[in-house]
Coordinates of C-alpha atoms and ligand atoms in Angstrom, one line a residue:
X91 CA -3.2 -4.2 -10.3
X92 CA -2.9 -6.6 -7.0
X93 CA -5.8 -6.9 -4.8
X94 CA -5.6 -5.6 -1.9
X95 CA -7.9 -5.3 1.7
X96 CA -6.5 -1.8 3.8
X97 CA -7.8 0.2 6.1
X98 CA -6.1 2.4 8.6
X99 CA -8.1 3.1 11.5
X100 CA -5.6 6.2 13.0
X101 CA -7.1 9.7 13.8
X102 CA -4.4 12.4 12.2
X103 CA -5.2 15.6 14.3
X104 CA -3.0 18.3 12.6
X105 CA -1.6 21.5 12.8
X106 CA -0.8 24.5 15.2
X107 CA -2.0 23.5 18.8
X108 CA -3.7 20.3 18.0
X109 CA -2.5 19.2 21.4
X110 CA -5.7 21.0 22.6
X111 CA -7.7 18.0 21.9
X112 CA -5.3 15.9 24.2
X113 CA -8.2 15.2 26.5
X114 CA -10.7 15.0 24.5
X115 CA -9.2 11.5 22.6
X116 CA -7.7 10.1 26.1
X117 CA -10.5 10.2 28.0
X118 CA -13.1 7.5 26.1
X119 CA -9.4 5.2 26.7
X120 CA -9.2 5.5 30.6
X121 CA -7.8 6.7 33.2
X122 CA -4.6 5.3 34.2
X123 CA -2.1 6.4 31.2
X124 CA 2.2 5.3 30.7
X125 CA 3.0 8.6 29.3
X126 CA 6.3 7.5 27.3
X127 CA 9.7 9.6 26.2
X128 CA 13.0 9.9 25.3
X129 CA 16.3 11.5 26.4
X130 CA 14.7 14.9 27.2
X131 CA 14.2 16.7 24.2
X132 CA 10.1 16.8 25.1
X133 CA 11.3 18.7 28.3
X134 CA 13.7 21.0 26.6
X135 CA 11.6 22.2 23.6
X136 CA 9.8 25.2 24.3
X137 CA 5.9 25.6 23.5
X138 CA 4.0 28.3 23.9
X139 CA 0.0 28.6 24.2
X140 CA -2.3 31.9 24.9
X141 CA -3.5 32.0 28.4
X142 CA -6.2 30.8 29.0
X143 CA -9.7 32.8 28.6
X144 CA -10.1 32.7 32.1
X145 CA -7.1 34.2 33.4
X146 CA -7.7 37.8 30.5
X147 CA -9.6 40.1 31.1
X148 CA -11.9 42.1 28.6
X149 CA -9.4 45.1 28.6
X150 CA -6.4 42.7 28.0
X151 CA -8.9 40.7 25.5
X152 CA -7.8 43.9 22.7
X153 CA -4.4 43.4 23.6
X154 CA -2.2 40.8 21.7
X155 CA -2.8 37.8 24.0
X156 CA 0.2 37.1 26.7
X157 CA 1.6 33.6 25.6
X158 CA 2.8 31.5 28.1
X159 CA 5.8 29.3 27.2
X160 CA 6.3 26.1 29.2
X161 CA 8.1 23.0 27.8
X162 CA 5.8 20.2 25.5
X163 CA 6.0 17.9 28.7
X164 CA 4.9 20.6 30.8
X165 CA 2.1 21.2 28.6
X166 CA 1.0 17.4 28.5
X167 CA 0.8 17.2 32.5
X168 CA -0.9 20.5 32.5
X169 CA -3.7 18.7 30.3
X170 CA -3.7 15.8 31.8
X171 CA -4.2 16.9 35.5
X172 CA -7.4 14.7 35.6
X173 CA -5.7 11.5 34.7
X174 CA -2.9 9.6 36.7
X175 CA -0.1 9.4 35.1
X176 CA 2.7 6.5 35.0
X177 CA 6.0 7.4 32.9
X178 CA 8.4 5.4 31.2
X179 CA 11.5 8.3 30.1
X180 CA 14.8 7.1 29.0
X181 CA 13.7 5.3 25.5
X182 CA 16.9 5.6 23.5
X183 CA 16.9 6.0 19.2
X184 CA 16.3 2.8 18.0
X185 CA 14.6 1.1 21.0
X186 CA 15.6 -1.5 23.1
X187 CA 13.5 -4.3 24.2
X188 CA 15.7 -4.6 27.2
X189 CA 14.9 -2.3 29.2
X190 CA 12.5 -0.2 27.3
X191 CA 10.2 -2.5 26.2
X192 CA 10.5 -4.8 29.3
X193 CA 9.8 -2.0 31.7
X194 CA 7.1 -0.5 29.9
X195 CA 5.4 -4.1 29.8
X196 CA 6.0 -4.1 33.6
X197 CA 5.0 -0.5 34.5
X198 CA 1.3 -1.2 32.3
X199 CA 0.8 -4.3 34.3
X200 CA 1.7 -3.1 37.8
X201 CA -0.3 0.2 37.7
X202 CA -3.5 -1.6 35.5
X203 CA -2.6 0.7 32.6
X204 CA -6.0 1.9 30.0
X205 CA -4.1 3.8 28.0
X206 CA -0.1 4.3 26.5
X207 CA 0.6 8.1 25.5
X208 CA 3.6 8.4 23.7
X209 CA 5.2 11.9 23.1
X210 CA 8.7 11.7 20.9
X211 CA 10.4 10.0 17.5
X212 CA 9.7 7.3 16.1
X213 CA 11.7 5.6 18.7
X214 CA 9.8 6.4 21.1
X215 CA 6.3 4.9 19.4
X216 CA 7.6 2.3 18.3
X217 CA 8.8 1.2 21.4
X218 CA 5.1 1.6 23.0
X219 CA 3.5 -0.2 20.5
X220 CA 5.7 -3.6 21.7
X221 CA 4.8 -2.7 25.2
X222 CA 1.1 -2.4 24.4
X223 CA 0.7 -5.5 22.6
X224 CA 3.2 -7.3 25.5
X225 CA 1.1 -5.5 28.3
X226 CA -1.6 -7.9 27.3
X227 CA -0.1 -10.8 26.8
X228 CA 1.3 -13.3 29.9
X229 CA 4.4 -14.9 28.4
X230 CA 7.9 -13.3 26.8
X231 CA 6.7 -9.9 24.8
X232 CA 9.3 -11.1 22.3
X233 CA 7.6 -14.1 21.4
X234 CA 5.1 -11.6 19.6
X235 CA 7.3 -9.1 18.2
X236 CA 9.2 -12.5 16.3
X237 CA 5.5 -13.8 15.5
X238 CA 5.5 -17.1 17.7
X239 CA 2.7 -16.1 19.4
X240 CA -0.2 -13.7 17.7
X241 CA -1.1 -10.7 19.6
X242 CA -4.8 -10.8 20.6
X243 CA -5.7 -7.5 21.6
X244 CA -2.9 -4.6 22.7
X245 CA -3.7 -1.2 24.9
X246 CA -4.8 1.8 23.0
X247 CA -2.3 4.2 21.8
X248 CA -2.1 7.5 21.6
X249 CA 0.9 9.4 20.6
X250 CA 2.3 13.0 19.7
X251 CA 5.0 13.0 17.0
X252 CA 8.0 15.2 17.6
X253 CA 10.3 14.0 14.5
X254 CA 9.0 13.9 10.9
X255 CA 10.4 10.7 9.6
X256 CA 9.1 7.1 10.1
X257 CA 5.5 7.5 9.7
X258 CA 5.4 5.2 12.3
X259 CA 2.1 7.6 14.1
X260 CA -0.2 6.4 10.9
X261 CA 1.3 2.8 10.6
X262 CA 1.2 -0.5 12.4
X263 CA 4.6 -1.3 12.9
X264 CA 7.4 -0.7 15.4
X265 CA 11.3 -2.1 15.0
X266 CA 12.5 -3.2 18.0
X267 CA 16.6 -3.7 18.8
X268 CA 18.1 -6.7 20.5
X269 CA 21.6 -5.8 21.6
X270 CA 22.7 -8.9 22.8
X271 CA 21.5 -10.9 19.3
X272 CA 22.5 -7.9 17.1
X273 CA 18.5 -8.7 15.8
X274 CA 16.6 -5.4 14.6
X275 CA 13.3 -6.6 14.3
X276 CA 10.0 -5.2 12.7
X277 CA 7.1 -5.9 14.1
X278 CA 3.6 -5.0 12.5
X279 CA 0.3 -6.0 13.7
X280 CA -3.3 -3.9 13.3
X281 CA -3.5 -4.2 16.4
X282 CA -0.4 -1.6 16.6
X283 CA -2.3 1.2 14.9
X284 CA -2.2 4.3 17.0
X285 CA -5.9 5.6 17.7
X286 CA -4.8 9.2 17.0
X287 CA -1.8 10.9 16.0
X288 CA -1.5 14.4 17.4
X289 CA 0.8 16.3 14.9
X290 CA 2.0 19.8 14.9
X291 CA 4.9 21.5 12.9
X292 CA 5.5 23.6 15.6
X293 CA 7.1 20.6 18.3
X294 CA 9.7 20.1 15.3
X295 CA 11.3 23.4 15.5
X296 CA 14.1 22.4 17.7
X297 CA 14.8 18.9 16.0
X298 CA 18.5 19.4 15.0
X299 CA 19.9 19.6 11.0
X300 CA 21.3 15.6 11.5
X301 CA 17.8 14.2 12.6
X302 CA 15.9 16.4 10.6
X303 CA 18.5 15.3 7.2
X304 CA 17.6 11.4 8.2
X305 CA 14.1 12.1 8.5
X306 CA 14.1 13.2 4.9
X307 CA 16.2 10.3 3.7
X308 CA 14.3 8.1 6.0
X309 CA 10.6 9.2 4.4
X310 CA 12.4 9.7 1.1
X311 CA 13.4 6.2 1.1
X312 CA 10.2 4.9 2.0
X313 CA 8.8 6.2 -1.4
X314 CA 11.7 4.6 -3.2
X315 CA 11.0 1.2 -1.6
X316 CA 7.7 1.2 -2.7
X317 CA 7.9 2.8 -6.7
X318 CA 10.6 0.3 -7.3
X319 CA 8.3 -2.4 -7.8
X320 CA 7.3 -4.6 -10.6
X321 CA 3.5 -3.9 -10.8
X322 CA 2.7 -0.4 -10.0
X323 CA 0.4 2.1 -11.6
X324 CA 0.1 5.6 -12.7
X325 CA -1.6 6.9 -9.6
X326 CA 1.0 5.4 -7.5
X327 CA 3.7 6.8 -9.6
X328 CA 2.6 10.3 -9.4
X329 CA 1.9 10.4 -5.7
X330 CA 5.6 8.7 -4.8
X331 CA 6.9 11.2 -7.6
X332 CA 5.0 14.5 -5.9
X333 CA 6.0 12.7 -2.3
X334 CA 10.3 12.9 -3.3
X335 CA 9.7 16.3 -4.6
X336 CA 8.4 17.8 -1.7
X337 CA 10.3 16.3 0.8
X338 CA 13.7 17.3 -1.2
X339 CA 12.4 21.0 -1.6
X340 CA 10.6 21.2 2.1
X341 CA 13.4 19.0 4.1
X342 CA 16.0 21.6 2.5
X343 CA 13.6 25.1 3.3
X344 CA 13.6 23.1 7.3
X345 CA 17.1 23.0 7.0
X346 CA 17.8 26.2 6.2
X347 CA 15.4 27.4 8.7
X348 CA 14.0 25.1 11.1
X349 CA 11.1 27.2 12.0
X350 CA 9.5 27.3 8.8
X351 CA 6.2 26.3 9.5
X352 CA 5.1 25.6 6.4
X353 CA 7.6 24.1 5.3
X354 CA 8.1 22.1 8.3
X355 CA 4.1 21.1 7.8
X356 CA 4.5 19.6 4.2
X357 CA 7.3 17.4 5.2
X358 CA 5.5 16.4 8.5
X359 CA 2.3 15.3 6.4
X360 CA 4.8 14.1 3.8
X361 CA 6.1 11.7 6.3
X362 CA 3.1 10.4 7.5
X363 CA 2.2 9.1 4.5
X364 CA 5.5 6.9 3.7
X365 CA 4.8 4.1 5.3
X366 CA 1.1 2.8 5.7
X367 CA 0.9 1.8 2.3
X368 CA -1.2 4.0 1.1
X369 CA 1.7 5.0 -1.5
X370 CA 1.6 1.5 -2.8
X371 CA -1.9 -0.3 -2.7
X372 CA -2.4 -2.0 -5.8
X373 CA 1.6 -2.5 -6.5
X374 CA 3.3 -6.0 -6.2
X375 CA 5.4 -6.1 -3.3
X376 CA 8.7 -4.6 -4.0
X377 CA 10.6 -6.4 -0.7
X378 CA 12.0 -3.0 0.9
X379 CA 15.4 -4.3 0.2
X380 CA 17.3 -0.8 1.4
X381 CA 15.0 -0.9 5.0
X382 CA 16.5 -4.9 5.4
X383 CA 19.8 -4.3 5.1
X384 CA 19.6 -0.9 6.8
X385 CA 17.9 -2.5 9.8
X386 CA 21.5 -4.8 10.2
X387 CA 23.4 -2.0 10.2
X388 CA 21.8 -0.4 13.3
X389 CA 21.6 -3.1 14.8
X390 CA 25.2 -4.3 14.4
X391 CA 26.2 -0.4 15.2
X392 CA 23.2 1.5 16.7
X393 CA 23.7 4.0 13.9
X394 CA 20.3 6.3 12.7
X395 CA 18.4 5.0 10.9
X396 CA 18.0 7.6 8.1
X397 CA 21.9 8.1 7.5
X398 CA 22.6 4.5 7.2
X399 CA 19.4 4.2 4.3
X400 CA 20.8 7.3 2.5
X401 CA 24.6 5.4 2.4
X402 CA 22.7 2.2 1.2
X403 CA 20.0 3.6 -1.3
X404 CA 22.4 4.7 -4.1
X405 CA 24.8 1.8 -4.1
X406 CA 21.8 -0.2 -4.0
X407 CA 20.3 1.4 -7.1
X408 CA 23.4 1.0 -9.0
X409 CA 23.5 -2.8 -8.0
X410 CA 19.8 -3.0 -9.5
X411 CA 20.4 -1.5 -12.6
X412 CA 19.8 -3.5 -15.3
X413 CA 18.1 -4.3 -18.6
X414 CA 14.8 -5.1 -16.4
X415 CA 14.7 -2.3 -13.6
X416 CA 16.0 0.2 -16.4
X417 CA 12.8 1.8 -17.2
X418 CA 12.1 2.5 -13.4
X419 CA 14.8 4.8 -13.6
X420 CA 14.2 6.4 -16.7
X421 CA 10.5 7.6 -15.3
X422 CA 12.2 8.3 -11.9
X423 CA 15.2 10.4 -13.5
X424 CA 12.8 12.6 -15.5
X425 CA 9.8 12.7 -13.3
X426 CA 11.8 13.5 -10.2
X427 CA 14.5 15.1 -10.8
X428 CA 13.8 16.8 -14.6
X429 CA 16.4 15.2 -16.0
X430 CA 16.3 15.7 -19.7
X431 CA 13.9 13.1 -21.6
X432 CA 15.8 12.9 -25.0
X433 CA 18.7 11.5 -23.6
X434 CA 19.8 8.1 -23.8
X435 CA 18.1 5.8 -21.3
X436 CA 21.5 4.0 -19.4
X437 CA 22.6 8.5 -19.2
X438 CA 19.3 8.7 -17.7
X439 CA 19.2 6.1 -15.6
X440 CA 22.7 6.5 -13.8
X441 CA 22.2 10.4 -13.7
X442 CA 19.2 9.8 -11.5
X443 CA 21.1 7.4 -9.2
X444 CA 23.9 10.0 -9.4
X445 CA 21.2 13.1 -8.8
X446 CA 20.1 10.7 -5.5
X447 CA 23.5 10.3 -4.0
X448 CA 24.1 14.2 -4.7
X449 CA 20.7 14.9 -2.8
X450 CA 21.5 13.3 0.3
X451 CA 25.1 14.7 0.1
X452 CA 24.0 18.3 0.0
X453 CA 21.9 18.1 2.9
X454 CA 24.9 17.2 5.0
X455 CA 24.6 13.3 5.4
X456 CA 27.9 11.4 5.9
X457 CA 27.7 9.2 2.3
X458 CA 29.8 6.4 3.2
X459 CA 30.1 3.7 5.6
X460 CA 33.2 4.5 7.4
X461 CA 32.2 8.0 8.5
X462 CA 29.5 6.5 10.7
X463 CA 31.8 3.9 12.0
X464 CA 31.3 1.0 10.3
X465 CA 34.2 -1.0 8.8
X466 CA 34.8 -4.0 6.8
X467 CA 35.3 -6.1 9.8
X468 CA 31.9 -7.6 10.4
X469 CA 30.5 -7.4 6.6
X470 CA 30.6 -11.2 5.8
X471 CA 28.2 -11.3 9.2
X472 CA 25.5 -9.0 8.8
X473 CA 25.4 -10.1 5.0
X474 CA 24.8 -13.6 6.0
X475 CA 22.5 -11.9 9.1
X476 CA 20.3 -9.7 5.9
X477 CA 20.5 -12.4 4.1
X478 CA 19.0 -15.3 6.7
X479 CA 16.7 -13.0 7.9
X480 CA 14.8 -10.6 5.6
X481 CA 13.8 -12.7 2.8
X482 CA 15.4 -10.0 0.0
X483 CA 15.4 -13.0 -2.4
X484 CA 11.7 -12.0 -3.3
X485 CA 12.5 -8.6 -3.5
X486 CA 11.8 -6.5 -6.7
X487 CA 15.1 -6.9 -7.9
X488 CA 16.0 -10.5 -5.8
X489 CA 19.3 -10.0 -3.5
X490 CA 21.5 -13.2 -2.2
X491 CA 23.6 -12.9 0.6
X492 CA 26.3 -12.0 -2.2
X493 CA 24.5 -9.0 -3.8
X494 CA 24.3 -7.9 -0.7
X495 CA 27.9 -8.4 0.6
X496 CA 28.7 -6.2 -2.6
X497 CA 26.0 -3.6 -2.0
X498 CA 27.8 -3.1 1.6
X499 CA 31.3 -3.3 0.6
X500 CA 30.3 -0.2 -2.3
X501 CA 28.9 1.8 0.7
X502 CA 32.1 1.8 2.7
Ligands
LIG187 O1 15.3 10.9 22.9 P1 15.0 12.4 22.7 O2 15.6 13.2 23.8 O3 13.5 12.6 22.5 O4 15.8 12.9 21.4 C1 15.5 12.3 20.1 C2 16.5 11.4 19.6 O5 17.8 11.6 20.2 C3 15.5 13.5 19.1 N1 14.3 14.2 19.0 C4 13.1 13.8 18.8 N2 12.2 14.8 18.7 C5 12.9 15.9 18.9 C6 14.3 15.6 19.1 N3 15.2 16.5 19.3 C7 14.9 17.8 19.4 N4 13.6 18.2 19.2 C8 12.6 17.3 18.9 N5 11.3 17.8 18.7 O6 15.9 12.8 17.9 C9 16.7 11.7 18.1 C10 16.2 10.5 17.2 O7 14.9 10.2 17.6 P2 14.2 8.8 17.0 O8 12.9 8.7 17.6 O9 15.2 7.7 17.2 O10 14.1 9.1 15.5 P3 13.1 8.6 14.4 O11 11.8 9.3 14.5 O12 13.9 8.8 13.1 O13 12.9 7.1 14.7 C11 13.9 6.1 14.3 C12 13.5 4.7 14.6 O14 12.2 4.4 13.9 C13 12.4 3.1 13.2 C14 13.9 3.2 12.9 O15 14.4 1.9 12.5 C15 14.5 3.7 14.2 O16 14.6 2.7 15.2 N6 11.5 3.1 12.1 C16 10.2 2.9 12.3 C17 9.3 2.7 11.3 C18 7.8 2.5 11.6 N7 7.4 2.3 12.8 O17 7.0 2.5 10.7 C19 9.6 2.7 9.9 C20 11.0 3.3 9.7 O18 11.5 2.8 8.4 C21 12.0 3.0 10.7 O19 12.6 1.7 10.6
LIG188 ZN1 12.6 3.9 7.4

C-alpha cells in the first residue's frame, strides 16, 4: 500500500430540506456573497417548503401543513434576506474562463466579496472555485489555474449541488475551458475545497434523462479510473465495486422515474464520493487516462462531459487489455457485473468490457463519436493535444500519442 497524507475539510449537509441551514454556514463567512448559476434551471425547478410556524395557526397545526412552492433561487434569496447579494448567472456546461471566470474575479473584487455561493452542476462550482482562488490573487487568474503561480489563500465556498455527477462539491478541483486555445484545464488546489456542500435529492428531480445518463457514466467512470490501478487493495476494491453497482441500479430507478427519492439519494451520495479520493487512498496512481482524453474532446467540441467518457471508456478498456491488466478485468467482470467465474479469463475479460459498453447503451447514451459530432477531421490534433498535455505516458496502462490516436479513431 502507497503512503498517503488526505484530508478533506468539506461539510456534506444532506438530505430533504438541508437548505435550512443555508444561514447558519454563510454567516461565520461574511456578509457580502457572489451567489453563482447557470442557464436557469435554479429558477425553473420548483421547491416546495411548509410554511413557516409563524404564519399556522394551532387549528391549521392538525391540518396537513400548506406547502408553499417557490423556485430553489427563490428560496435561496428568501434565506438570505440578511446578506447582500452579488450574482454571477449565465455560467455555461463546461465553464469558460472568459467570461465566467473573468467576471466572477471582477464582480468579488469590485463589491469586497466574503463569501462565493454557488447553486448548480458541476459547471457551475467549478467555475467558482477559479474565481475564488483569482479573487485573491492580483495578476492573470489563469496563471494559477495552469500552476505558474500558487494560490495563497481563495474566498470560502459554499455551494448547493443540483446535478449528481462530478463530485466536484467534496473535491478540490474545478476544469476550466479555454475556447480560443481549445485547453480544458483541471485545476486542484486545497485551497478549492468547498466549506460545505448542501445536498438534497429533491433539487435533482427535474434534471433531464441526458444529464442525469452522464452523471452516471461521469461518477461511474470515476470509479473505473481509480480500480484500474497497479497497486490497489481489497478495501478499495470492494468499495469501487459496491460504488458501480449502485450507480448502474440507482442511475437506471432515476431514470425510469426521476423523482425517486431514494433512489435519486444513493446516486447523489454515490457521486460525492467519486472523486476526492477517498475511493483510492493507498492505490498507486492509475493516470485517469479516460478523464485526459475526454477533457480534449470537450474542449475541441464543447460536448458533455459524461457522454464523451462513456464513448471513450470501452474502447479504452479494450486497448488496455492485455496479459498485465487481464486480471483487473477478471475481478471487475465477476465482481461487478456477475459474470460467471468458471469461464475462461480473456471470455471474462472482454464480456466485462462488452457488459460496460451495453450499460451505457441502455441508458440512452449516444456510443460513438459521430453522434455527438465529432469526426475524423481534427483526430491527429487533439491526440497530439492529450498526448503533450496530460502526461498518460505514466498512466496505469502507459498511452503515447498513438494509443491514443487509435483509442479515438475506435470511438468514432
Ligand atoms: O445551466 P443550468 O440552467 O443550470 O442547466 C444545467 C446544464 O445545462 C443543467 N442542470 C443542472 N442542474 C439541473 C439542471 N437541469 C435541470 N434541473 C437541475 N436540477 O444540466 C446541464 C449540465 O450542467 P453541468 O454543471 O455542466 O453538469 P455537470 O455537473 O455534469 O458538470 C460538468 C462539468 O464538470 C467537470 C466536467 O469536465 C464539466 O466541465 N468535471 C468536474 C470535476 C470536478 N470538479 O471534480 C470532475 C469531473 O470529472 C468533471 O471533469
Ligand atoms: Zn468526470
Amino acid at each position: 500500500m502507497q503512503n498517503f497524507d488526505y484530508r478533506t475539510p468539506t461539510r456534506l449537509i444532506f438530505g430533504r430540506e438541508s437548505i435550512v441551514k443555508l444561514p447558519e454556514v454563510m454567516r461565520p463567512l461574511g456578509k457580502r456573497v457572489l451567489l453563482t448559476y447557470g442557464g436557469g434551471s435554479i429558477k425553473k425547478a420548483p421547491v416546495e417548503r411548509e410554511q413557516s410556524d409563524a404564519c399556522i395557526n394551532s387549528a391549521e397545526r392538525k391540518e396537513a401543513r400548506p406547502k408553499v412552492k417557490l423556485s430553489l433561487y427563490g428560496r435561496v434569496k428568501e434565506l438570505l434576506k440578511d446578506f447582500e447579494i452579488t450574482e454571477l448567472p449565465g455560467i455555461q456546461p463546461n465553464p469558460k474562463y472568459d467570461p465566467s471566470v473573468l467576471d466572477g474575479v471582477r464582480l468579488c473584487k469590485e463589491n469586497n466579496i466574503d463569501v462565493i455561493l454557488a447553486v448548480g452542476g458541476g459547471s457551475v462550482l467549478d467555475c467558482s472555485k477559479a474565481i475564488a482562488a483569482g479573487a485573491c490573487y492580483d495578476g492573470e487568474p489563469w496563471d494559477l489555474i495552469t500552476y505558474k503561480v500558487k494560490a495563497q489563500k481563495a474566498l470560502p465556498i459554499v455551494d448547493i449541488i443540483t446535478l449528481a455527477a462530478t463530485g466536484s462539491e467534496f473535491d478540490p478541483g474545478g476544469v476550466i475551458s479555454r475556447t480560443e486555445t481549445n485547453d480544458k484545464v483541471g485545476y486542484v488546489d486545497p485551497l478549492l475545497y468547498p466549506v460545505c456542500s448542501i445536498l438534497d435529492p429533491v433539487y435533482t428531480f427535474t434534471v433531464s434523462k441526458k444529464q442525469t445518463a452522464a452523471g452516471i457514466a461521469d461518477a461511474m467512470n470515476h470509479t473505473i479510473e481509480q480500480y484500474f490501478a497497479e497497486d490497489t487493495t481489497l478495501l478499495n476494491d470492494g468499495f469501487c465495486e459496491s460504488m458501480l453497482r449502485s450507480l448502474m441500479v440507482n442511475g437506471r430507478k432515476c431514470l425510469e422515474n426521476p423523482e425517486d427519492y431514494t433512489a435519486r439519494a444513493e446516486m447523489m451520495l454515490c457521486c460525492t464520493y467519486g472523486c476526492n479520493r477517498i475511493l483510492s487512498l493507498g492505490n498507486s496512481p492509475s493516470g485517469w487516462p479516460c478523464h485526459g482524453i475526454e477533457h480534449a474532446l470537450s474542449a475541441y467540441y464543447d460536448i458533455t462531459h459524461g457522454e464523451g467518457l462513456a464513448i471513450i471508456t470501452p474502447r479504452w478498456m479494450k486497448h488496455i487489455l492485455s496479459e498485465k491488466t487481464i486480471d483487473r478485468f477478471v475481478k471487475y467482470g465477476i465482481n461487478v457485473f456477475g459474470i460467471d467465474s468458471s469461464l475462461p479469463k480473456q471470455e471474462i475479460a472482454e464480456r466485462s468490457i462488452d457488459e460496460t459498453y451495453r450499460f451505457f447503451e441502455s441508458i440512452g447514451i449516444p456510443m460513438h463519436l459521430r453522434e455527438v459530432g465529432i469526426d475524423d477531421s481534427r483526430l491527429d490534433e487533439m491526440a497530439r493535444h492529450i498526448a503533450e498535455n496530460e502526461g498518460l505516458e505514466h498512466a496505469y496502462a502507459p498511452l503515447m500519442e498513438q494509443n491514443i490516436k487509435e483509442i479515438l479513431v475506435a470511438s468514432l
